[in-house]
PDB file of C-alpha atoms in Angstrom:
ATOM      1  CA  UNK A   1      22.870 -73.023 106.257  1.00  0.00           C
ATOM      2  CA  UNK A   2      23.804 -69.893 108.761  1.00  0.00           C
ATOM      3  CA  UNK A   3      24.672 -70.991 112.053  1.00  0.00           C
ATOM      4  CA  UNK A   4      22.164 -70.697 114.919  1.00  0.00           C
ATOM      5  CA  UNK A   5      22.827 -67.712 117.403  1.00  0.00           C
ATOM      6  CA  UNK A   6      23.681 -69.236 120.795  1.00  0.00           C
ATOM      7  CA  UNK A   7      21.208 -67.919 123.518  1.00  0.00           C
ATOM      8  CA  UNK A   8      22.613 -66.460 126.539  1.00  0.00           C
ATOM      9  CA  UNK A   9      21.600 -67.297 130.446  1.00  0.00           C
ATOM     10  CA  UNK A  10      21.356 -65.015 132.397  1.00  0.00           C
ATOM     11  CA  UNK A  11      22.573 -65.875 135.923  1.00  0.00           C
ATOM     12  CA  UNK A  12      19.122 -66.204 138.670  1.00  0.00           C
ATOM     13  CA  UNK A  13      18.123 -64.144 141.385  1.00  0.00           C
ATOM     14  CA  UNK A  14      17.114 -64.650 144.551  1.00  0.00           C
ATOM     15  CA  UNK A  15      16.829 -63.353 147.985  1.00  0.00           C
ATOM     16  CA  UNK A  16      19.775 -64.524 150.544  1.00  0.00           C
ATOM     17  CA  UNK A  17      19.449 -63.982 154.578  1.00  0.00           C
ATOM     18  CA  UNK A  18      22.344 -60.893 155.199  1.00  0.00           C
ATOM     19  CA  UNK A  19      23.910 -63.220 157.265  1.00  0.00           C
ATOM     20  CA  UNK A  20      24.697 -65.514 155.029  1.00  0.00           C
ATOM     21  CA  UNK A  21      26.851 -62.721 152.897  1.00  0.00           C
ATOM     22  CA  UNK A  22      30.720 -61.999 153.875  1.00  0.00           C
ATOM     23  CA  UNK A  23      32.242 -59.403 151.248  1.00  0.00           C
ATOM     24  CA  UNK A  24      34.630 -60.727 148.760  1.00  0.00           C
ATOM     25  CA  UNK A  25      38.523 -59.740 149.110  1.00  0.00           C
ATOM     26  CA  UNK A  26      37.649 -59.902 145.160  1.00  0.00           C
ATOM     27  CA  UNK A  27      36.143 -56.761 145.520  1.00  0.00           C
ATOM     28  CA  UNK A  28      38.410 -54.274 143.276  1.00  0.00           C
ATOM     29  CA  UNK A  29      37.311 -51.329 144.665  1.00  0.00           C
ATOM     30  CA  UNK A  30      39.965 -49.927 146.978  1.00  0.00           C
ATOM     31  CA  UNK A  31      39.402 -46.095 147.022  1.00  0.00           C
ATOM     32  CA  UNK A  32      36.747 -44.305 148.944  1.00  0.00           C
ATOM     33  CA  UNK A  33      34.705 -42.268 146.057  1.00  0.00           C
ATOM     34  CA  UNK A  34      31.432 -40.619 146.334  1.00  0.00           C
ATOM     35  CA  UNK A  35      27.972 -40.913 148.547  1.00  0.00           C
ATOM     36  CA  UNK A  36      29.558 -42.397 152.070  1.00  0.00           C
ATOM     37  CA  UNK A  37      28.848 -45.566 153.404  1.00  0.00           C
ATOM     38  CA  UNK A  38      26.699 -43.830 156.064  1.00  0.00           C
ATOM     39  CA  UNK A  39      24.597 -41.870 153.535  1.00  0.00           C
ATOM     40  CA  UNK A  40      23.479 -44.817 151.438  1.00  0.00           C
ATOM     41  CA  UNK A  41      22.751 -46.479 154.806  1.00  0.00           C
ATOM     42  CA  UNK A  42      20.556 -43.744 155.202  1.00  0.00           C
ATOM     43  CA  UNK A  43      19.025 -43.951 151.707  1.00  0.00           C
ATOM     44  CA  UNK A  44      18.299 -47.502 152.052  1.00  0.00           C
ATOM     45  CA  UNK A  45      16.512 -46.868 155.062  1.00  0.00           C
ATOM     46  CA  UNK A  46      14.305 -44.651 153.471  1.00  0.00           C
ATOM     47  CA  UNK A  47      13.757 -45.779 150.085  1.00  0.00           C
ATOM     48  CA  UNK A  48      15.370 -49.817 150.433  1.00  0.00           C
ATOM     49  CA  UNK A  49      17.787 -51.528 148.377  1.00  0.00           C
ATOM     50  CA  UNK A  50      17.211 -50.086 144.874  1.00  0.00           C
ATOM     51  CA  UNK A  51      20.083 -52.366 142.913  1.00  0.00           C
ATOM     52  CA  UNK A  52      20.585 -55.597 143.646  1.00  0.00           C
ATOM     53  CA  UNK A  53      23.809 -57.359 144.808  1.00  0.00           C
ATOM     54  CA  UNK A  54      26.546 -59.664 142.836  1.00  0.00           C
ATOM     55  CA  UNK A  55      27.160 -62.855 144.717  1.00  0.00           C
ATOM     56  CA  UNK A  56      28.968 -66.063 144.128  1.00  0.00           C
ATOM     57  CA  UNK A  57      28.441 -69.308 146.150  1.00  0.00           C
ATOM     58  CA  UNK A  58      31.504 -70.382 148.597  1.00  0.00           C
ATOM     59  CA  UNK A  59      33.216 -73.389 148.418  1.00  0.00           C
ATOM     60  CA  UNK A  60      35.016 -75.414 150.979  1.00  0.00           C
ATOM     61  CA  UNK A  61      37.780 -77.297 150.340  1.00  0.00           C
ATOM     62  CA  UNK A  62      36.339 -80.213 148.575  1.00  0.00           C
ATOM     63  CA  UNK A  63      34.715 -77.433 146.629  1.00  0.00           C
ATOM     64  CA  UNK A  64      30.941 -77.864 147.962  1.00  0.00           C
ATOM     65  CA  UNK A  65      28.569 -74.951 148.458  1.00  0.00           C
ATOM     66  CA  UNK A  66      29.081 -74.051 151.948  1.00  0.00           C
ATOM     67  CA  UNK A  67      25.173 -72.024 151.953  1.00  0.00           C
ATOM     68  CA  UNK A  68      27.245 -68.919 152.403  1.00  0.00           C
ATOM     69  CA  UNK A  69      27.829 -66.446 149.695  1.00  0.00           C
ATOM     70  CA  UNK A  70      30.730 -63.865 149.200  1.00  0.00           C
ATOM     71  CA  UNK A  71      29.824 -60.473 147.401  1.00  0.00           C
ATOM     72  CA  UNK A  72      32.320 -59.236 145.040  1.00  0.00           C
ATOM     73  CA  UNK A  73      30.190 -56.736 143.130  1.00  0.00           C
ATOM     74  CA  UNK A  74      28.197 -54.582 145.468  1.00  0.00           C
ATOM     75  CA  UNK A  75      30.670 -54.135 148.682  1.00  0.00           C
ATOM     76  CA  UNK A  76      29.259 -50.517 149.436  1.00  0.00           C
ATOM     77  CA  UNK A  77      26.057 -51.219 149.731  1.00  0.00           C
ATOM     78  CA  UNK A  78      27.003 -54.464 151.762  1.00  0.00           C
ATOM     79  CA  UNK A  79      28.780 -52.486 154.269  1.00  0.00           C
ATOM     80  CA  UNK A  80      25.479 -49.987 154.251  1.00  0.00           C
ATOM     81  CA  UNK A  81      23.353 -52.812 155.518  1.00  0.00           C
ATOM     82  CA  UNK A  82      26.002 -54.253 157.794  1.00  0.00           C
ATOM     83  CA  UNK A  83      25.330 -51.253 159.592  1.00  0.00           C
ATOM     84  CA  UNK A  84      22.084 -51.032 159.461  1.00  0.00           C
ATOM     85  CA  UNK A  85      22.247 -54.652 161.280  1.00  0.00           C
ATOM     86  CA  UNK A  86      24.535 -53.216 163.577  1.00  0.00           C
ATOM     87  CA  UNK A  87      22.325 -50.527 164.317  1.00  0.00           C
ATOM     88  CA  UNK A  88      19.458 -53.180 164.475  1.00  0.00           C
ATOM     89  CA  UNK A  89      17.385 -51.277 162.322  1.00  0.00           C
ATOM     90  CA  UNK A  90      18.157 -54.662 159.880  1.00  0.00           C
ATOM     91  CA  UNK A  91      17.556 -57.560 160.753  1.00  0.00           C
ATOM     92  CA  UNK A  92      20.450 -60.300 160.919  1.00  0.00           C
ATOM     93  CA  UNK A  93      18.238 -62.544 158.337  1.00  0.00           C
ATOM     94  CA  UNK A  94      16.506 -60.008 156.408  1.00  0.00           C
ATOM     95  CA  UNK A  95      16.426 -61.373 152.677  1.00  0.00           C
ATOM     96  CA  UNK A  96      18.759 -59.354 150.483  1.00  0.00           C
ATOM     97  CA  UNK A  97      18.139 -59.065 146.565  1.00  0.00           C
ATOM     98  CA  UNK A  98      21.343 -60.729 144.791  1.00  0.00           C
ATOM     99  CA  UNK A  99      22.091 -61.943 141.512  1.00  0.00           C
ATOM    100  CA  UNK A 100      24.101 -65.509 141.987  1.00  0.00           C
ATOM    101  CA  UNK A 101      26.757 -66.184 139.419  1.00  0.00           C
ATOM    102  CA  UNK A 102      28.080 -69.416 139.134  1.00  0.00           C
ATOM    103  CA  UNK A 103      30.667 -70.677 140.887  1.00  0.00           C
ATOM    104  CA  UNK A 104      31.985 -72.216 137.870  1.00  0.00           C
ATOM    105  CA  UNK A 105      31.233 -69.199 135.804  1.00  0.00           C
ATOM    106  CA  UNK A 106      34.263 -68.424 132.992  1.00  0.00           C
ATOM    107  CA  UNK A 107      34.554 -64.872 134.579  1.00  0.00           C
ATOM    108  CA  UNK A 108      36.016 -64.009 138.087  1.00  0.00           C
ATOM    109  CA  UNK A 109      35.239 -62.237 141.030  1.00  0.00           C
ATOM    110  CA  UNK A 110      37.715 -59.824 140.228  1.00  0.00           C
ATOM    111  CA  UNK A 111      36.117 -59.571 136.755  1.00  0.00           C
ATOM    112  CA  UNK A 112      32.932 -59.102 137.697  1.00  0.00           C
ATOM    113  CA  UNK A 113      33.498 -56.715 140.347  1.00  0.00           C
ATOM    114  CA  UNK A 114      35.557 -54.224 137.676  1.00  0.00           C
ATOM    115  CA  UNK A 115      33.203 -55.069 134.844  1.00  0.00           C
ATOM    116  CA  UNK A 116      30.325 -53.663 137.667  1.00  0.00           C
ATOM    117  CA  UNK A 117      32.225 -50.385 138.001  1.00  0.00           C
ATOM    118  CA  UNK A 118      33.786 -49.810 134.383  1.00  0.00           C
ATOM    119  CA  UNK A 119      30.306 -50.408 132.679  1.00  0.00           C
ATOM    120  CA  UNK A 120      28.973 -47.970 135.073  1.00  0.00           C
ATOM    121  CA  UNK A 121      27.485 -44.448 132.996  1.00  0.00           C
ATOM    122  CA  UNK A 122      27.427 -41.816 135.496  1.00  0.00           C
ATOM    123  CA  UNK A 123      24.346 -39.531 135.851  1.00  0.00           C
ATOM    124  CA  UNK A 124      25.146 -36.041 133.435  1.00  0.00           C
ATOM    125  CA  UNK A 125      25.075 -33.363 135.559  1.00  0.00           C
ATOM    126  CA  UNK A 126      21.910 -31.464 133.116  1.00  0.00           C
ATOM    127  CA  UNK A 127      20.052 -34.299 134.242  1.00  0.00           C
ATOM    128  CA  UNK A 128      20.709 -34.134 138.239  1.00  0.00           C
ATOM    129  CA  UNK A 129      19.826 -30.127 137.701  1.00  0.00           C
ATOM    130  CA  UNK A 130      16.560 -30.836 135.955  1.00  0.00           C
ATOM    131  CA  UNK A 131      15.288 -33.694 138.533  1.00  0.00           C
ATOM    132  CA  UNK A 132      16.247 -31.516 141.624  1.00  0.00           C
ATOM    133  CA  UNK A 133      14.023 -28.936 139.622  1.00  0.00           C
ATOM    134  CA  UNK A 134      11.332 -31.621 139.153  1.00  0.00           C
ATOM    135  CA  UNK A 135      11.351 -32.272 142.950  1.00  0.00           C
ATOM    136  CA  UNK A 136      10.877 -28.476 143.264  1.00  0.00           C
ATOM    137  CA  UNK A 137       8.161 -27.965 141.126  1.00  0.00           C
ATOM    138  CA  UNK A 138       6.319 -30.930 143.027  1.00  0.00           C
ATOM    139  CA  UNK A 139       6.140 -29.264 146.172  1.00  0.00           C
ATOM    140  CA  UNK A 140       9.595 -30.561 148.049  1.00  0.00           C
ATOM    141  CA  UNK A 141      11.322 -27.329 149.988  1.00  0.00           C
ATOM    142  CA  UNK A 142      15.010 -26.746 148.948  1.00  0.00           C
ATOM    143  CA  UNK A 143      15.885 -28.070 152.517  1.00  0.00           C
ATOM    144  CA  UNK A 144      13.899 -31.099 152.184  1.00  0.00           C
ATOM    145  CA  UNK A 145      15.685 -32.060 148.460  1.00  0.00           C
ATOM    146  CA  UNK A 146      19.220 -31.553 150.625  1.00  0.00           C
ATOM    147  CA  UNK A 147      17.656 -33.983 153.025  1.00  0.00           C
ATOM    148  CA  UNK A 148      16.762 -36.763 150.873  1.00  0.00           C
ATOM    149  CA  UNK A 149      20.131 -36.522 148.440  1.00  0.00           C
ATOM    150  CA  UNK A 150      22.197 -35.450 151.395  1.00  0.00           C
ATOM    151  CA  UNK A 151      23.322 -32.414 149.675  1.00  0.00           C
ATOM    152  CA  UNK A 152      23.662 -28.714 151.595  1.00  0.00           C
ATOM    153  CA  UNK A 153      20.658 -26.299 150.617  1.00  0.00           C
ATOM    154  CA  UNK A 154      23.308 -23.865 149.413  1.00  0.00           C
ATOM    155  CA  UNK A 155      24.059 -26.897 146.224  1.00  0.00           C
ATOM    156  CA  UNK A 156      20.204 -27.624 146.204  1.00  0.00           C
ATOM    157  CA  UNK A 157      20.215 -23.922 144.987  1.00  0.00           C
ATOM    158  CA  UNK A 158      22.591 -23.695 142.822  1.00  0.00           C
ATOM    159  CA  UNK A 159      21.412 -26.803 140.936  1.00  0.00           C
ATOM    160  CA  UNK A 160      18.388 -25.356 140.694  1.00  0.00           C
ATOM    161  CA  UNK A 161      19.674 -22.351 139.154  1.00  0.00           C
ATOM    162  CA  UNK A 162      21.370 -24.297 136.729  1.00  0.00           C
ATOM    163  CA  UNK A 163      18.024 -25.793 135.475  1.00  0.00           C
ATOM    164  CA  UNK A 164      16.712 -22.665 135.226  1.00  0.00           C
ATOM    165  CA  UNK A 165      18.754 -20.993 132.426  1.00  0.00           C
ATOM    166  CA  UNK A 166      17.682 -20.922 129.040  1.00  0.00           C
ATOM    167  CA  UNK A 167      16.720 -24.237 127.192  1.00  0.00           C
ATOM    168  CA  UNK A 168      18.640 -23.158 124.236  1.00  0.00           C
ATOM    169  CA  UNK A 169      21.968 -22.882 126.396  1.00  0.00           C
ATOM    170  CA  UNK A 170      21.218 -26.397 128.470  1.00  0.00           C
ATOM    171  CA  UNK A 171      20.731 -27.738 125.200  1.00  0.00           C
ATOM    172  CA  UNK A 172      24.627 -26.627 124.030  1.00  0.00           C
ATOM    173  CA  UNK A 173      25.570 -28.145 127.740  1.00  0.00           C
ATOM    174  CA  UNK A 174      24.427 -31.220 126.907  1.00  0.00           C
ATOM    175  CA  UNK A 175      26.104 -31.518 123.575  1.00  0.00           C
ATOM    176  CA  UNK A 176      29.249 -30.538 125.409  1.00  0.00           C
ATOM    177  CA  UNK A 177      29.503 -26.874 123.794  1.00  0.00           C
ATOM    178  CA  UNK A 178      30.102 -25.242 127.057  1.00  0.00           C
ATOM    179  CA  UNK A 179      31.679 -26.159 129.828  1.00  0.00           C
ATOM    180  CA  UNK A 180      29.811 -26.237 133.305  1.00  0.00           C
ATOM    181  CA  UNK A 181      31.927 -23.687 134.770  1.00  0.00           C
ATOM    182  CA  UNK A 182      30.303 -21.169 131.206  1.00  0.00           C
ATOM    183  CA  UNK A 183      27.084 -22.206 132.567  1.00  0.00           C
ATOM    184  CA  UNK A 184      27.636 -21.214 136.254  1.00  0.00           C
ATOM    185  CA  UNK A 185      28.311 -17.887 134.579  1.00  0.00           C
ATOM    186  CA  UNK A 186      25.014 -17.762 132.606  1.00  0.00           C
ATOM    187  CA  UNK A 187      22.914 -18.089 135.842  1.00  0.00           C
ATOM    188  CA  UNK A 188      23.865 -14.651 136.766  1.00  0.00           C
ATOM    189  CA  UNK A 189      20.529 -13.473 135.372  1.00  0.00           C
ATOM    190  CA  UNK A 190      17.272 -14.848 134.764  1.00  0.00           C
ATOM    191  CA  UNK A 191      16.787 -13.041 131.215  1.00  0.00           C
ATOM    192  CA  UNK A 192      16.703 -16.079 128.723  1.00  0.00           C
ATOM    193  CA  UNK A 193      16.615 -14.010 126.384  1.00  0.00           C
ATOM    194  CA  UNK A 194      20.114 -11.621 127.335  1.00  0.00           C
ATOM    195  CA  UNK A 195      21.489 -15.271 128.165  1.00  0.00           C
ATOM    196  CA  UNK A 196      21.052 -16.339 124.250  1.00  0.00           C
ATOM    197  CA  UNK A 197      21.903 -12.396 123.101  1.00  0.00           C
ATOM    198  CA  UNK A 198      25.242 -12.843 124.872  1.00  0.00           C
ATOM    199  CA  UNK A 199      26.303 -16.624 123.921  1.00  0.00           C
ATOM    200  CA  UNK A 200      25.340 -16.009 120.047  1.00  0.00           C
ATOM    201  CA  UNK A 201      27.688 -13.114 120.231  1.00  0.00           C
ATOM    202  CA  UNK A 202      30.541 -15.222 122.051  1.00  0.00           C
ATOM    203  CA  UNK A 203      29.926 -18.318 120.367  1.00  0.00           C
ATOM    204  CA  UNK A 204      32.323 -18.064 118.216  1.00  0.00           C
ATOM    205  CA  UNK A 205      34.893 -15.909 119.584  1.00  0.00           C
ATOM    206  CA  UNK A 206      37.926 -16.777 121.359  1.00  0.00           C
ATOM    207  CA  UNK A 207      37.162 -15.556 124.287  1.00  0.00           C
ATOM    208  CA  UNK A 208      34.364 -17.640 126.059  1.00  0.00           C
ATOM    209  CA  UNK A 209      35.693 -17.229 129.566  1.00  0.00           C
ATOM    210  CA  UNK A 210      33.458 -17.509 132.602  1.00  0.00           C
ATOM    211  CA  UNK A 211      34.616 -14.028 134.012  1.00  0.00           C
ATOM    212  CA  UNK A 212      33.952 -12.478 130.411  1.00  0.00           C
ATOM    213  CA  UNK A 213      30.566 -13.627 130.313  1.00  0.00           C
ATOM    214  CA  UNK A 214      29.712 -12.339 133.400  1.00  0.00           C
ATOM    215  CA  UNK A 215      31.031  -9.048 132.848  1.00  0.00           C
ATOM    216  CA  UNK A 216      29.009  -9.301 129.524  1.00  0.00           C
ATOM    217  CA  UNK A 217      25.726 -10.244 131.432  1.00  0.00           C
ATOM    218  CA  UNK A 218      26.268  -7.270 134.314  1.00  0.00           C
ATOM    219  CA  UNK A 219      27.115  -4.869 131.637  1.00  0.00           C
ATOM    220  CA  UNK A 220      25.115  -1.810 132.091  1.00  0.00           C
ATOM    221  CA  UNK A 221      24.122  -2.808 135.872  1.00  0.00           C
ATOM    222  CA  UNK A 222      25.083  -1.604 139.232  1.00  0.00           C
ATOM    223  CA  UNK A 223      27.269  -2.973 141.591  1.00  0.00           C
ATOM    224  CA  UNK A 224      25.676  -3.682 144.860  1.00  0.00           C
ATOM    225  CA  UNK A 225      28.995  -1.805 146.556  1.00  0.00           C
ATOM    226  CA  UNK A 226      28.198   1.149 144.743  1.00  0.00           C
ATOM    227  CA  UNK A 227      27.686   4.036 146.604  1.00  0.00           C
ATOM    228  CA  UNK A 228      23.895   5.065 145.449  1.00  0.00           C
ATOM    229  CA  UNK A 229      23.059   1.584 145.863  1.00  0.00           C
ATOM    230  CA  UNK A 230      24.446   2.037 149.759  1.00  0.00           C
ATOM    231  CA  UNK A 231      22.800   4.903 150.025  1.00  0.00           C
ATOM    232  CA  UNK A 232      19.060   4.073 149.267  1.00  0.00           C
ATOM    233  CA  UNK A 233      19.960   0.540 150.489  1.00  0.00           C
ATOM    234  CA  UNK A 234      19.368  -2.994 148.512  1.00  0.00           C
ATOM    235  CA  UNK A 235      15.680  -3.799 150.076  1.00  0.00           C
ATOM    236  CA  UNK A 236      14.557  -0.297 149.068  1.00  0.00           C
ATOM    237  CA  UNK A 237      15.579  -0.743 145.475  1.00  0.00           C
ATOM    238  CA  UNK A 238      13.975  -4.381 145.419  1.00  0.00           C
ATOM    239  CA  UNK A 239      10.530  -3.199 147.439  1.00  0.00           C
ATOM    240  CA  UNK A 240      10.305  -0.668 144.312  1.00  0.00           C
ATOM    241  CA  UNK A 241      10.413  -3.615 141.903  1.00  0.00           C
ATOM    242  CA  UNK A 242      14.255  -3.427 141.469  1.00  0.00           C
ATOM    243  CA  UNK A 243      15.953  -6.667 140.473  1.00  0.00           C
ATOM    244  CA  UNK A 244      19.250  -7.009 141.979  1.00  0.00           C
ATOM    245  CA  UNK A 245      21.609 -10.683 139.581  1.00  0.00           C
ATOM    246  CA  UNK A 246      23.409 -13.075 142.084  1.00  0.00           C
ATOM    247  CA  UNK A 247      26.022 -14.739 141.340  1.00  0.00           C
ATOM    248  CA  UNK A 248      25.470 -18.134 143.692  1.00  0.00           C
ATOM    249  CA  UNK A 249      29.295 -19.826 142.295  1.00  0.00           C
ATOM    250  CA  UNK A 250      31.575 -17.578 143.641  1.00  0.00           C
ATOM    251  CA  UNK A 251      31.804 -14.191 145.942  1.00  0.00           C
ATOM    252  CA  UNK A 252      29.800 -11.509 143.833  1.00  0.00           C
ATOM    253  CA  UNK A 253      30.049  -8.966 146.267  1.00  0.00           C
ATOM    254  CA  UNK A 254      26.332  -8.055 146.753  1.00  0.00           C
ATOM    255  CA  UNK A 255      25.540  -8.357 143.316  1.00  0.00           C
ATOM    256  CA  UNK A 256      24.520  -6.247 140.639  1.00  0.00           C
ATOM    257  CA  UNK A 257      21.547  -3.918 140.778  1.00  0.00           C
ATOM    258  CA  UNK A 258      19.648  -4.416 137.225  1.00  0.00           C
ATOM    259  CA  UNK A 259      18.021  -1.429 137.336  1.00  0.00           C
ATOM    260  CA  UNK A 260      20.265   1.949 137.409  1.00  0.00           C
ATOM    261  CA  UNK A 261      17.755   4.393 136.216  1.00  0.00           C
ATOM    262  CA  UNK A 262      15.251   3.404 138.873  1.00  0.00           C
ATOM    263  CA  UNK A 263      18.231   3.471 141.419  1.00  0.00           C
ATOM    264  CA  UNK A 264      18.768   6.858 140.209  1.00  0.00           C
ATOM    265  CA  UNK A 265      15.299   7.671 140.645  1.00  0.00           C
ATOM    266  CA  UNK A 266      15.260   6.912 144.636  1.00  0.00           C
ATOM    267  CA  UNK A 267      18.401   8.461 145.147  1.00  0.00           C
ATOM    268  CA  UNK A 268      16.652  12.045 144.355  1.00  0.00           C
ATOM    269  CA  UNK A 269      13.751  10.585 146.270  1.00  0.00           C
ATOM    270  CA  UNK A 270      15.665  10.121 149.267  1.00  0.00           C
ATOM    271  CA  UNK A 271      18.150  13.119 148.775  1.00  0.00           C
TER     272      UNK A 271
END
């Protein structure tokens, strides 16, 4: 007869008064790494706790529940509503979300509070581009998105960017066939369908450098430093339907005028 599979228990939840929390010296995390401790007291603020804390019961000396609770897994966001009580825009007993391990439970603080952070699958990048694009296309300004993820409007647009080049190419991103720094180069121009000519032809080849598929995207187009392009001037070309590639990743110098027969056209117009 097969052996019965043992059922699990998960440990309970339940909503604990802040100030009966301390933070646990269990707490492995020892480097400052990502969104501040300020920011997410910000986010909170706006949109509350979204996870819930870890928390373990401590004992006294006789080892009896005290009532307070120590928080090994969770100490950033602890220290964001510490000072949002400091600020008293939380109140001292405002009930916090945890999950309450045993006291008694096989694995430690320490073990919990690593397991918290290894276990942890970071958001891919493709899908940060495409929700800052979803925020976009319901109606949120590009200053607004900074705003809420506390982001400058200069990455706001270059995410955006991101999301915008072709499907097949953010499809080869995600399957980690190109690197992000290729696909900074890609967003050079909006042509889907140059951006596909030019990675089927490099696909293969050894060269797949950032700079070389730039220079394979701008081939053909102006420089914005050129001297006709001076001369009848950049808003000139664009009020005549002119479309001028950016290059919003590193210095492109004005960027590239797409259009060098109707550049050449103005220039007699002017001349």
């Amino acid at each position: 007869m097969a052996n019965a599979v043992q059922k699990i228990t998960l440990s309970t939840s339940r909503d604990i008064p802040f100030n009966k929390l301390v933070l646990s010296q269990s707490n492995v995390r020892r480097v400052k790494a990502g969104v501040s401790v300020e920011e997410l007291a910000e986010d909170i603020a706006r949109r509350t706790l979204l996870q819930s804390l870890n928390v373990r019961p401590v004992l006294d000396s006789g080892g009896n529940e005290t009532g307070m609770f120590e928080v090994p897994a969770g100490g950033r966001r602890f220290r964001a509503l510490e000072q949002l009580v400091k600020q008293k825009r939380l109140a001292k007993t405002a009930p916090i979300p945890c999950v309450v391990r045993d006291a008694s439970a096989d694995a430690s603080a320490e073990e919990d509070s690593l397991a918290e952070n290894i276990h942890r699958e970071p958001l891919h990048p493709l899908d940060q581009f495409r929700a800052f694009l979803a925020f976009r296309e319901k109606g949120l300004s590009e200053d607004e998105i900074a705003a809420r993820f506390f982001v400058t409007p200069t990455v706001v647009k270059q995410r955006l960017r991101l999301a915008a080049v072709s499907t097949k190419l953010l499809d080869v991103y995600a399957e980690d066939g190109m690197t992000l720094d290729q696909l900074m180069a890609f967003t050079v121009t909006n042509d889907h369908a140059r951006q596909e000519q030019v990675w089927d032809a490099i696909a293969h080849s050894y060269n797949k450098e950032p700079y070389y598929i730039r220079r394979q995207l701008t081939e053909g187009a102006v420089r914005a430093s050129d001297r006709r392009a001076l001369f009848v001037g950049i808003d000139v070309y664009e009020a005549a339907g002119g479309v001028v590639m950016r290059d919003l990743f590193q210095d492109d110098d004005g960027g590239w005028l797409q259009g060098p027969g109707l550049l050449d056209c103005l220039v007699i117009e002017k001349i």
